[in-house]
Short mmCIF file of C-alpha atoms in Angstrom, two decimals:
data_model
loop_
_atom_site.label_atom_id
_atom_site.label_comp_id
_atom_site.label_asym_id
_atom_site.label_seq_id
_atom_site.Cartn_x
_atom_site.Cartn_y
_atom_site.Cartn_z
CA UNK A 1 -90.57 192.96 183.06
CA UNK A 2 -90.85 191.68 179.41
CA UNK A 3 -87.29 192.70 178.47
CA UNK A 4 -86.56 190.57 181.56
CA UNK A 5 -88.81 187.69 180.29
CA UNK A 6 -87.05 188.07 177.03
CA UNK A 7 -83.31 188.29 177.90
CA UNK A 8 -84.39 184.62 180.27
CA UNK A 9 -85.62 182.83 177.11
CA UNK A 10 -82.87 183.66 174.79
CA UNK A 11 -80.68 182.55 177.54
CA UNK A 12 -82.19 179.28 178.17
CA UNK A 13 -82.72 179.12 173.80
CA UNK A 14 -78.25 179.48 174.04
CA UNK A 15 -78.18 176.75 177.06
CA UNK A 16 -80.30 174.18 175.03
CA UNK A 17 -78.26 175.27 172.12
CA UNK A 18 -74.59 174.13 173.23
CA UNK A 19 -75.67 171.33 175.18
CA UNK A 20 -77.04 169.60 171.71
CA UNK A 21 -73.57 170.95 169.74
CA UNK A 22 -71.68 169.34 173.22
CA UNK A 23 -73.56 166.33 172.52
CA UNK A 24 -72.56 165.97 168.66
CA UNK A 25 -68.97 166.75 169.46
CA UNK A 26 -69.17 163.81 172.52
CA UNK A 27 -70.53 161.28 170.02
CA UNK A 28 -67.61 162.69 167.45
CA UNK A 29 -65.18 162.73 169.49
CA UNK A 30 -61.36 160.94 168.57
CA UNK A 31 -61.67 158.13 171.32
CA UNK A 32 -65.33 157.14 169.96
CA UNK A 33 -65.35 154.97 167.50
CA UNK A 34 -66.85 155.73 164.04
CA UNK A 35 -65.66 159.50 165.07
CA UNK A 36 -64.16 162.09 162.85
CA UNK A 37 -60.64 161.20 165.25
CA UNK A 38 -60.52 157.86 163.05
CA UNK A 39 -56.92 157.50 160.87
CA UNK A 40 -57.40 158.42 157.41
CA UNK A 41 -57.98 155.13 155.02
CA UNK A 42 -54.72 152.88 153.61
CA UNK A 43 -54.48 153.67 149.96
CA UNK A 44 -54.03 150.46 148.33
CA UNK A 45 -53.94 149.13 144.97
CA UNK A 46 -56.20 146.23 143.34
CA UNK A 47 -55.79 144.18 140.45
CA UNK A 48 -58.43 140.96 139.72
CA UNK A 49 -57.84 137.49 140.19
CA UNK A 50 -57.24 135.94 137.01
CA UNK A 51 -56.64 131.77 136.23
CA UNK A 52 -53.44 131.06 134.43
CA UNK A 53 -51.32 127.29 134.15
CA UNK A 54 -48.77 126.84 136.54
CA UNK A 55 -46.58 123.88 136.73
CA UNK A 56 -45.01 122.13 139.96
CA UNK A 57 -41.12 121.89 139.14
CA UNK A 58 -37.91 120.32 139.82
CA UNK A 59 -34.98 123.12 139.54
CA UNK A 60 -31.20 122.12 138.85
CA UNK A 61 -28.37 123.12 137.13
CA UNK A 62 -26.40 121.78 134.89
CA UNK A 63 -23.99 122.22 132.00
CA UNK A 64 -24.28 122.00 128.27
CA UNK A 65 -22.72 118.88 126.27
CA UNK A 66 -22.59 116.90 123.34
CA UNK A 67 -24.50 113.40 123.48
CA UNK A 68 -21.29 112.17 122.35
CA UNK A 69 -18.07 112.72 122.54
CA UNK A 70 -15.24 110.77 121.05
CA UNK A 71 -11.62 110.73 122.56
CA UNK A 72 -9.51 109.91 119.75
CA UNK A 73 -6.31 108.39 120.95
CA UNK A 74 -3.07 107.55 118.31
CA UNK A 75 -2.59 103.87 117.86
CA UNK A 76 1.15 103.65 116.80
CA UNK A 77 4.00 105.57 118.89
CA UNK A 78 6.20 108.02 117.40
CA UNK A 79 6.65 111.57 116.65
CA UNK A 80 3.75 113.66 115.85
CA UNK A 81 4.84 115.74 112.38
CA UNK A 82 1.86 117.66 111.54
CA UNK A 83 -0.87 119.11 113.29
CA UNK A 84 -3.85 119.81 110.89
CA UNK A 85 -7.00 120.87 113.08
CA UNK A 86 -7.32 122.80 115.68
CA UNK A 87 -10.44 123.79 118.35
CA UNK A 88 -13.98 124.38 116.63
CA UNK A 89 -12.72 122.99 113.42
CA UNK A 90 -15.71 121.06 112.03
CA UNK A 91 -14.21 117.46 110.77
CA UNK A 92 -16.16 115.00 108.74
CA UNK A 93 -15.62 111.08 109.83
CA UNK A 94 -12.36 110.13 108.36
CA UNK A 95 -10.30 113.05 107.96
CA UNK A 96 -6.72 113.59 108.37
CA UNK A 97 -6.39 115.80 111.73
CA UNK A 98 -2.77 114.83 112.75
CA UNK A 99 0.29 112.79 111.39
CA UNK A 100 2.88 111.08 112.70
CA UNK A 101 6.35 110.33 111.58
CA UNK A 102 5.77 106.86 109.57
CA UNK A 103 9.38 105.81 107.99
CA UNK A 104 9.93 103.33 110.34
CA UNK A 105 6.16 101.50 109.72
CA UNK A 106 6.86 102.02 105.77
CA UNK A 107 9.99 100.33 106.53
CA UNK A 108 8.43 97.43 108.17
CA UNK A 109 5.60 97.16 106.04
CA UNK A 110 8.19 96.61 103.21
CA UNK A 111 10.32 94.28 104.97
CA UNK A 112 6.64 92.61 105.54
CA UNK A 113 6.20 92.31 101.52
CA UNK A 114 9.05 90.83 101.47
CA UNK A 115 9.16 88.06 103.80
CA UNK A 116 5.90 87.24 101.86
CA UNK A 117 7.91 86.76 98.63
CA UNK A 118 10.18 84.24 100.19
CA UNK A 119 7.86 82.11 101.97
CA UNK A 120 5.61 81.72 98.61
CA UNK A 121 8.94 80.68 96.86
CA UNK A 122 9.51 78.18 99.77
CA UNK A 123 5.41 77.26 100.28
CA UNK A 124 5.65 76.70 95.98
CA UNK A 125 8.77 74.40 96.27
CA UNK A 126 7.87 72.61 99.48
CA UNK A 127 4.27 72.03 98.00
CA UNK A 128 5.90 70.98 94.74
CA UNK A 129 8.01 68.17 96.77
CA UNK A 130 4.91 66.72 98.89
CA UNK A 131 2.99 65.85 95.34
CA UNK A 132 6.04 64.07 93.93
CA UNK A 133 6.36 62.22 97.25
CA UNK A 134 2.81 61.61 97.14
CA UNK A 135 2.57 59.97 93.61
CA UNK A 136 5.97 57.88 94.73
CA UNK A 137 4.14 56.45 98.15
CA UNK A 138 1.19 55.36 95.97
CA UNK A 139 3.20 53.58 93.91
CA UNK A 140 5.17 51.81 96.88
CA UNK A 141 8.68 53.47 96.14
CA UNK A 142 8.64 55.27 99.32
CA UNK A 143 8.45 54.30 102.79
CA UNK A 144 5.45 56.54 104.99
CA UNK A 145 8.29 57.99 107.03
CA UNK A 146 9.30 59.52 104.21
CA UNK A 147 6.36 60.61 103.03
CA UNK A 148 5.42 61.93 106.78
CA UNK A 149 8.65 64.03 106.49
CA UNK A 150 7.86 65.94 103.17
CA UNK A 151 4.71 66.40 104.29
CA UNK A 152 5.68 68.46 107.27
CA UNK A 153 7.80 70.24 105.49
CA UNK A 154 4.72 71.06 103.46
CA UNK A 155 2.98 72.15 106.51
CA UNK A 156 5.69 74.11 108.08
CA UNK A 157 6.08 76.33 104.68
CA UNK A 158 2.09 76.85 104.69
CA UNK A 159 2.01 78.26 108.46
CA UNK A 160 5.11 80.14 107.59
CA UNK A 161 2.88 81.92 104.87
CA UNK A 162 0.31 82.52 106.62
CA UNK A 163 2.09 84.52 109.17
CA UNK A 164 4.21 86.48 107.05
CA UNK A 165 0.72 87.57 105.43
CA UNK A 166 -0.42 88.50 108.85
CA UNK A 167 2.80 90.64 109.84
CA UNK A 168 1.93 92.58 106.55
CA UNK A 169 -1.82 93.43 107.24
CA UNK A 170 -0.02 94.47 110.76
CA UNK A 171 2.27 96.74 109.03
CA UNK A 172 0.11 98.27 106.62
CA UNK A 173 -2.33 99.02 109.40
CA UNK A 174 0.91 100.98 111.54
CA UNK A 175 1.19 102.86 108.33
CA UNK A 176 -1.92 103.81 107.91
CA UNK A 177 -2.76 104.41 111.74
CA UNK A 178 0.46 107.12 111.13
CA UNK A 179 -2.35 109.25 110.45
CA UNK A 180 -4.65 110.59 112.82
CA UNK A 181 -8.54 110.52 111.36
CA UNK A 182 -11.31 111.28 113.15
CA UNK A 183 -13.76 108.52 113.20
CA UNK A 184 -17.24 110.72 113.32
CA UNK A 185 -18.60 114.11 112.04
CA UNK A 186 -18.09 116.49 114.23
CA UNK A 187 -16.36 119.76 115.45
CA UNK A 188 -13.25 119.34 117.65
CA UNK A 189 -13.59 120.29 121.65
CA UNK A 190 -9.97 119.59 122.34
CA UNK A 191 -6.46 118.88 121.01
CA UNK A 192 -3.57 117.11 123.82
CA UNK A 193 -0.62 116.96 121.18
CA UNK A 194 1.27 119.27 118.92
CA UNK A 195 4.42 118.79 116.64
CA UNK A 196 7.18 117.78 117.78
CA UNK A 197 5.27 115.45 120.99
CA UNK A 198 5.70 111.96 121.23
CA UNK A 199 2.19 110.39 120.88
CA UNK A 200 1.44 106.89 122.14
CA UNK A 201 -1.37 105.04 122.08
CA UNK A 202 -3.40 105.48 125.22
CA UNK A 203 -2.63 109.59 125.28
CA UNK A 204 -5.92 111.12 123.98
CA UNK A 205 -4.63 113.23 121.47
CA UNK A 206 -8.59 114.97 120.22
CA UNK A 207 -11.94 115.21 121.62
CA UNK A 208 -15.12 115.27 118.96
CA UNK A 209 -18.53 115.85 119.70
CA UNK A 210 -20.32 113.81 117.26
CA UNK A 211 -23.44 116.91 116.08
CA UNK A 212 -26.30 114.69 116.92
CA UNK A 213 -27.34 116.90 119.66
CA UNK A 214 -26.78 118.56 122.74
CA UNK A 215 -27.86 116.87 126.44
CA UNK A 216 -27.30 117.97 129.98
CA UNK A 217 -27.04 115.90 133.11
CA UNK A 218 -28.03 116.71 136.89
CA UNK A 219 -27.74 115.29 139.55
CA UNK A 220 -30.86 115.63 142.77
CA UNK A 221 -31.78 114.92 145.62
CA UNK A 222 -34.12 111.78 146.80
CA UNK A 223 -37.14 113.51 147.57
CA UNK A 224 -36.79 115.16 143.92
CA UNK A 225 -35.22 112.17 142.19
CA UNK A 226 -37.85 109.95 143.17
CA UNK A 227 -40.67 112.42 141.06
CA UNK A 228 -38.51 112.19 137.98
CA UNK A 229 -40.25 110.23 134.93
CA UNK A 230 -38.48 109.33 131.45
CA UNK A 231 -40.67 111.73 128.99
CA UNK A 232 -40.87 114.75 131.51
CA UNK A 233 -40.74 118.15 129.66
CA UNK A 234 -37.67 120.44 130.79
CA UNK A 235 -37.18 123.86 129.92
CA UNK A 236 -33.42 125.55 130.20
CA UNK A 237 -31.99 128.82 131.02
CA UNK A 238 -28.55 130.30 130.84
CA UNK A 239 -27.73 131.13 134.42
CA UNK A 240 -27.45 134.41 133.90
CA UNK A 241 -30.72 135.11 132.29
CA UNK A 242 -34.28 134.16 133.09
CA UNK A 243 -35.72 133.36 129.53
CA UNK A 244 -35.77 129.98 128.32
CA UNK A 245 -32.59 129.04 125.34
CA UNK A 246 -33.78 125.52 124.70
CA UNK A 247 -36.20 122.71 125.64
CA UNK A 248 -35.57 118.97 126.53
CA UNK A 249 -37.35 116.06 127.45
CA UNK A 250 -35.96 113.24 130.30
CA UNK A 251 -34.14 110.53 128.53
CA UNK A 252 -32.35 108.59 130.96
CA UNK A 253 -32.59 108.14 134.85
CA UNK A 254 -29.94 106.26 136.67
CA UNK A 255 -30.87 103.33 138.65
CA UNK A 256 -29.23 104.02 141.60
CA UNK A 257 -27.82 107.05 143.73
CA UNK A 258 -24.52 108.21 143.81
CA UNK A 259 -23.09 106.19 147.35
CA UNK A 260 -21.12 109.36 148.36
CA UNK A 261 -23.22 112.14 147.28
CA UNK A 262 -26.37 110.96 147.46
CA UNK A 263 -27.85 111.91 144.38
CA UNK A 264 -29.38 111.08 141.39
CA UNK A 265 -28.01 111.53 137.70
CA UNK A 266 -30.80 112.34 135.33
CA UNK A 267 -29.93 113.04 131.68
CA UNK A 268 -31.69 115.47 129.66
CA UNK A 269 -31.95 115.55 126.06
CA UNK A 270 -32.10 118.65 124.47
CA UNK A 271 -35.09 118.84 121.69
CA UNK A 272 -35.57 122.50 120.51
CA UNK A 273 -32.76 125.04 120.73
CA UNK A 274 -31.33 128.76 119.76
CA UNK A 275 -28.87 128.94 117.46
CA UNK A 276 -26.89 130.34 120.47
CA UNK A 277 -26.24 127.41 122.54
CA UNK A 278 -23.13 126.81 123.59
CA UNK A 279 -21.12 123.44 124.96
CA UNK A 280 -19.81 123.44 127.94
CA UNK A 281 -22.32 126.74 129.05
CA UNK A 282 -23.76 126.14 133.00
CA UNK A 283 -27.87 126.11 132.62
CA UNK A 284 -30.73 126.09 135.20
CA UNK A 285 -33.15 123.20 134.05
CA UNK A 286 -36.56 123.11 135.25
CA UNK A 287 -38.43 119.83 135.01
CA UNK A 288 -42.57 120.16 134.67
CA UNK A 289 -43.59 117.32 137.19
CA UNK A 290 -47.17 118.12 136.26
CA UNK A 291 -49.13 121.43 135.08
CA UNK A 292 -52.42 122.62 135.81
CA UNK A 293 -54.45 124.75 133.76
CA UNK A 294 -57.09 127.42 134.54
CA UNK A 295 -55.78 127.58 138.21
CA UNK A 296 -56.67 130.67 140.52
CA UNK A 297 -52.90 132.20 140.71
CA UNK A 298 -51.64 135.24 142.36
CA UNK A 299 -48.12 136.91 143.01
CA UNK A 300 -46.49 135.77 146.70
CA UNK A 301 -45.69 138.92 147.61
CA UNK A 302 -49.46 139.68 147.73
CA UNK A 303 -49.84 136.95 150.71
CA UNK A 304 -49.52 137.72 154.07
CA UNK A 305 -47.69 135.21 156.18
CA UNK A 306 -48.24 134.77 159.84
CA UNK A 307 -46.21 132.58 161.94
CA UNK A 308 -47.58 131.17 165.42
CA UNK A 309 -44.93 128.69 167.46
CA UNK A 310 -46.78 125.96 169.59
CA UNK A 311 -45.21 123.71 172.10
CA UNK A 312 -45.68 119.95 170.84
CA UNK A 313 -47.16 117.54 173.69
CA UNK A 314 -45.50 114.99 172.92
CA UNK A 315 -42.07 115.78 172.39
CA UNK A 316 -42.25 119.16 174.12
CA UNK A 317 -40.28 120.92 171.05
CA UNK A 318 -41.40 123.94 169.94
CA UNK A 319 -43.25 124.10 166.68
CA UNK A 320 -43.75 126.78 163.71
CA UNK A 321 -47.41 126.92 162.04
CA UNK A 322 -47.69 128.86 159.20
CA UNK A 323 -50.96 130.21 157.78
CA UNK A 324 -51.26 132.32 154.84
CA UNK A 325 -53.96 134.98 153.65
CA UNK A 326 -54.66 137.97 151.51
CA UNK A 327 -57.00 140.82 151.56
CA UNK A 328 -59.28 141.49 149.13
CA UNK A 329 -61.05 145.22 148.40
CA UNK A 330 -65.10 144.81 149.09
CA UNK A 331 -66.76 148.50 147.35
CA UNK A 332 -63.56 149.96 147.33
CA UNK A 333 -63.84 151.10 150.71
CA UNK A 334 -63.48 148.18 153.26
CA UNK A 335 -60.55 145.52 153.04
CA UNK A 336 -61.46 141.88 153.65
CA UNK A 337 -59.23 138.82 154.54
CA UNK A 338 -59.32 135.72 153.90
CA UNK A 339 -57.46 132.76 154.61
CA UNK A 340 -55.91 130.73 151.92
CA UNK A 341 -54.84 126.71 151.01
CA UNK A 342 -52.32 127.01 148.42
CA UNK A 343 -51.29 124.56 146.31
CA UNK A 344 -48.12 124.72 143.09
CA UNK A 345 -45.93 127.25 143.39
CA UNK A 346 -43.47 128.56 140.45
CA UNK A 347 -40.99 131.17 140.93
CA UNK A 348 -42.71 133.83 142.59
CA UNK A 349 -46.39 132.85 141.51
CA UNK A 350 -48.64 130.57 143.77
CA UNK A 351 -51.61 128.54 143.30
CA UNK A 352 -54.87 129.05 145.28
CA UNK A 353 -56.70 125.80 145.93
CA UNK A 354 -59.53 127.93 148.16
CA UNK A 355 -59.80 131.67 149.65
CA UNK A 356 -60.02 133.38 146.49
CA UNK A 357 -62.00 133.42 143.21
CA UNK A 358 -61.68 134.37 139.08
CA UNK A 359 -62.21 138.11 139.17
CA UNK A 360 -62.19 139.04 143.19
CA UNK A 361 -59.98 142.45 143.34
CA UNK A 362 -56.82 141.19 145.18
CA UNK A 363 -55.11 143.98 147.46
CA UNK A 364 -51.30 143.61 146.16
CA UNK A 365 -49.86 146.89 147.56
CA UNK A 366 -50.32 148.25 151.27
CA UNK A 367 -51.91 144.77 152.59
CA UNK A 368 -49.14 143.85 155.19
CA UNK A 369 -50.60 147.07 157.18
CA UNK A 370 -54.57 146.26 157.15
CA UNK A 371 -56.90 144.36 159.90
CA UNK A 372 -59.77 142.80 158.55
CA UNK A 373 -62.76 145.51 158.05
CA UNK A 374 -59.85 148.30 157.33
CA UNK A 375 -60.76 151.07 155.42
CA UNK A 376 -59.13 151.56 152.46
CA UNK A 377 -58.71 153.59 149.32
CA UNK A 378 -58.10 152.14 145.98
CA UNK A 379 -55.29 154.04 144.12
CA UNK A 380 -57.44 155.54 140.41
CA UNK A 381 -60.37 154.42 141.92
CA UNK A 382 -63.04 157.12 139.97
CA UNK A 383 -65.31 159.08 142.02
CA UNK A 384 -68.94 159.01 140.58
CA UNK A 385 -70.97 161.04 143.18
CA UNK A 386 -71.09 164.88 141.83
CA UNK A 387 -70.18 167.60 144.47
CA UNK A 388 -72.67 168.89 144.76
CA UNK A 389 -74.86 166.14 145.30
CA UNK A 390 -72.60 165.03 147.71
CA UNK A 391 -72.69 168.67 149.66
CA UNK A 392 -76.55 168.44 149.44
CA UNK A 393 -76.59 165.33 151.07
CA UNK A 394 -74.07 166.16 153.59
CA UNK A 395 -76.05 168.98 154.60
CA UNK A 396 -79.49 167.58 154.79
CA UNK A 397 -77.50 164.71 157.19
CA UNK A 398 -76.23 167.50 159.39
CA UNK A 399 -79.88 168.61 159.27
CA UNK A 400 -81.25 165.50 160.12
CA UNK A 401 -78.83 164.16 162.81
CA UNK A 402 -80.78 166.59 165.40
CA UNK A 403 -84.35 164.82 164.77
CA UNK A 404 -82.31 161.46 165.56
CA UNK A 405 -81.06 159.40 169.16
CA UNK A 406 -77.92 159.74 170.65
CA UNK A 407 -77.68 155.82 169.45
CA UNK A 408 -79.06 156.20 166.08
CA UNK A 409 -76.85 160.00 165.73
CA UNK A 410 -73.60 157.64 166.75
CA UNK A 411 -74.46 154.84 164.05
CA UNK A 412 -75.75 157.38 161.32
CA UNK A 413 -72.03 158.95 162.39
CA UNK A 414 -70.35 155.81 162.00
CA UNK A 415 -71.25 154.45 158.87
CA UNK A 416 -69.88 157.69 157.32
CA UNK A 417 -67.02 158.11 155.10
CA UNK A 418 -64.16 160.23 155.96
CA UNK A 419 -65.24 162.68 152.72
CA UNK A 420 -68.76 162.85 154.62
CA UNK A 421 -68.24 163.31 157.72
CA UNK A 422 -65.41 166.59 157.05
CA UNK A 423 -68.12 168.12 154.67
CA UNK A 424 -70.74 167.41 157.44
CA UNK A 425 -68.29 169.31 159.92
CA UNK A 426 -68.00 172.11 157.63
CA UNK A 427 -71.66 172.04 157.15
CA UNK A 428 -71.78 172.44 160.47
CA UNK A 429 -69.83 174.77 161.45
CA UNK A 430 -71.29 177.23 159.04
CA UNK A 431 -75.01 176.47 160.53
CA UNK A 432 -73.54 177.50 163.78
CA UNK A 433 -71.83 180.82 162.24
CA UNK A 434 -75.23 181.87 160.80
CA UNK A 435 -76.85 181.32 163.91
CA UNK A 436 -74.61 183.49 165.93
CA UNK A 437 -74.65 186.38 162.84
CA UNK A 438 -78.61 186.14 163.94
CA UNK A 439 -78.16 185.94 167.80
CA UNK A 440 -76.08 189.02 167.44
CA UNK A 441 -78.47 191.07 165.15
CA UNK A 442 -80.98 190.42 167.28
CA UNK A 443 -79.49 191.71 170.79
CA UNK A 444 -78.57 194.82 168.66
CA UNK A 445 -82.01 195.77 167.58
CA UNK A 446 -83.48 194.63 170.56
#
């Protein structure tokens, strides 16, 4: 009768035994939530928030040029003899670059000099003449007729002077325009002639660019040429490569738009430079509209973007809404989002008017996969709980969950790391090994 008694208790001590483990494995179980069946957490990686200057800009492109350029263009037609410069020869301002054949011009410059001689011969004699005349009317032994006629004589000689001293500064400036000079310092960009060409005035035979500097002109759009301010800063690139070869300022704005393109030319005068700059080289200019300083600033690509289309009431058109966010890491265990205004953006970095503070730890890798309250797990984050602390406290939970509620077992179970609740399982399941080692000792000796 007492092994009977005996063999019904440890049966009913088994029955009350699995119905608690059934219990802990219902409250555990994958389609609970907070159960060991939850996905493993997103690893992710943080950096802080930091406040930097960003600047709202205009983007263009452009090419590099002289601020001036001279065509220089023969003045006398004839053969060109000798060609003395050539491209990227540096020229100071009057020097010989070409010269053309100049007999003819000598010629006539001569034939000038000496039409001069005559007509002071005649100017001295008929001058001579209109005195003696003169004295003669004074004295009554001449009519005025005849004095009128000497005296246009007189006249005629003078005028014929005077132009035979103009045909020679005419002639001596052919001669002289014979030779090519260039009228600035400079290097030369281009050269139209060579020996043996006829050159004629009006055929630009050089281009110079006068080395006062270097300027660029683009042209924009309204909505961007309206922002544009004499003064603005401007930094350049080389369009193929990101780093800055020079800096400008805005000089000059036209006044108008272009009637068939619609745009607006705005020059740019180059202030600071590398010695590398080239004319004629295609740059991407950037003009600073205005700059902020100590603004909250983080990368785009750690933004989410979500896109909801809306049907307008009005019009009954369908509508795009764009709202941006970002997640941030909250004790490197739970992901948080929240919703951002933005404000300048530059390149691929964007201002944050409100969402986001100096020093919050901004998720920028593994956020487009995350729901608010996600857990994560920060990529080097350092563990500071010691093992076995952390196996002395999972076992005293397993331990206590049996003094607790099915409610307050499921929330103890919930709040949980992944980490705790395997090493509680393990915990567990060597508790239950033990107990069945004793179970079985027991029916043996009994």
């Amino acid at each position: 009768m007492k092994k009977l008694l005996y063999l019904s208790s440890a049966i009913l001590f088994i029955l009350l035994t699995s119905s608690c483990s059934s219990e802990d494995s219902d409250n555990m179980s994958p389609n609970r939530p907070g159960g060991f069946g939850e996905g493993p957490a997103a690893s992710v990686e943080v950096v802080p928030v930091q406040t930097e200057s960003i600047s709202d800009q205009v983007r263009s492109y452009g090419t590099i040029r002289a601020q001036d350029v001279v065509s220089v263009t023969p003045q006398v037609t004839n053969q060109v003899t000798r060609i003395l410069v050539d491209l990227g020869d540096n020229v100071s301002r009057g020097q010989v670059m070409a010269e053309i054949y100049d007999v003819p011009f000598r010629d006539a410059m001569e034939q000038a000099q000496a039409q001069i001689r005559q007509q002071e011969v005649a100017f001295e004699r008929d001058s001579s003449e209109f005195a003696r005349q003169q004295q003669l009317f004074d004295r009554n032994l001449i009519s005025r007729s005849e004095l009128d006629n000497v005296r246009a004589t007189y006249l005629n000689s003078r005028a014929q002077l005077e132009a035979a001293r103009a045909n020679l500064t005419q002639s001596r400036e052919n001669l002289e325009h014979t030779k090519i000079k260039s009228p600035v310092d400079g290097v030369v960009l281009s050269r139209s002639i060579a020996e043996g060409d006829i050159a004629s005035s009006g055929q630009v035979a050089f281009e110079v660019a006068n080395l006062v500097g270097f300027e660029t002109r683009v042209f924009l759009p309204l909505q961007d040429w309206e922002l544009i301010q004499p003064g603005q800063s401007v930094s350049l690139s080389l369009s193929s490569r990101s780093d800055a070869i020079a800096e400008g300022v805005v000089s000059r704005i036209s006044p108008q738009l272009d009637p068939t393109t619609g745009l607006g030319e705005v020059v740019i005068t180059l202030t600071d430079t590398e010695s590398n700059i080239y004319q004629g080289a295609l740059v991407q200019t950037r003009i600073n509209l205005q700059t902020r300083e100590n603004a909250v600033v983080i990368p785009r690509s750690a933004m989410v973007e979500k896109v909801d289309t809306y049907i307008e009431p009005e019009t009954g058109t369908i509508e795009l809404e764009r709202t941006y966010s970002a997640f941030v890491n909250q004790g490197d265990s739970i992901a948080v989002r929240r919703e951002l205004e933005l404000g300048i953006e530059q390149g691929d970095r964007i201002e944050v008017i409100s969402g986001l503070q100096a020093g919050d730890g901004l998720i920028v890798t593994g956020q487009r996969n995350l729901n608010d309250g996600a857990r994560i797990r920060v990529a080097g984050a350092i563990e500071t709980e010691q093992p076995q602390q952390a196996e002395s406290d999972s076992g005293q939970s397993s331990e206590n969950l049996r003094d607790l509620s099915p409610e307050e077992r499921r929330e103890r179970i919930q709040n949980m790391s992944p980490e705790e609740r395997q090493k509680m399982r393990e915990q567990r399941q060597r508790s239950d090994s033990a107990r069945s080692g004793n179970r079985q000792q027991s029916g043996n000796n009994n």
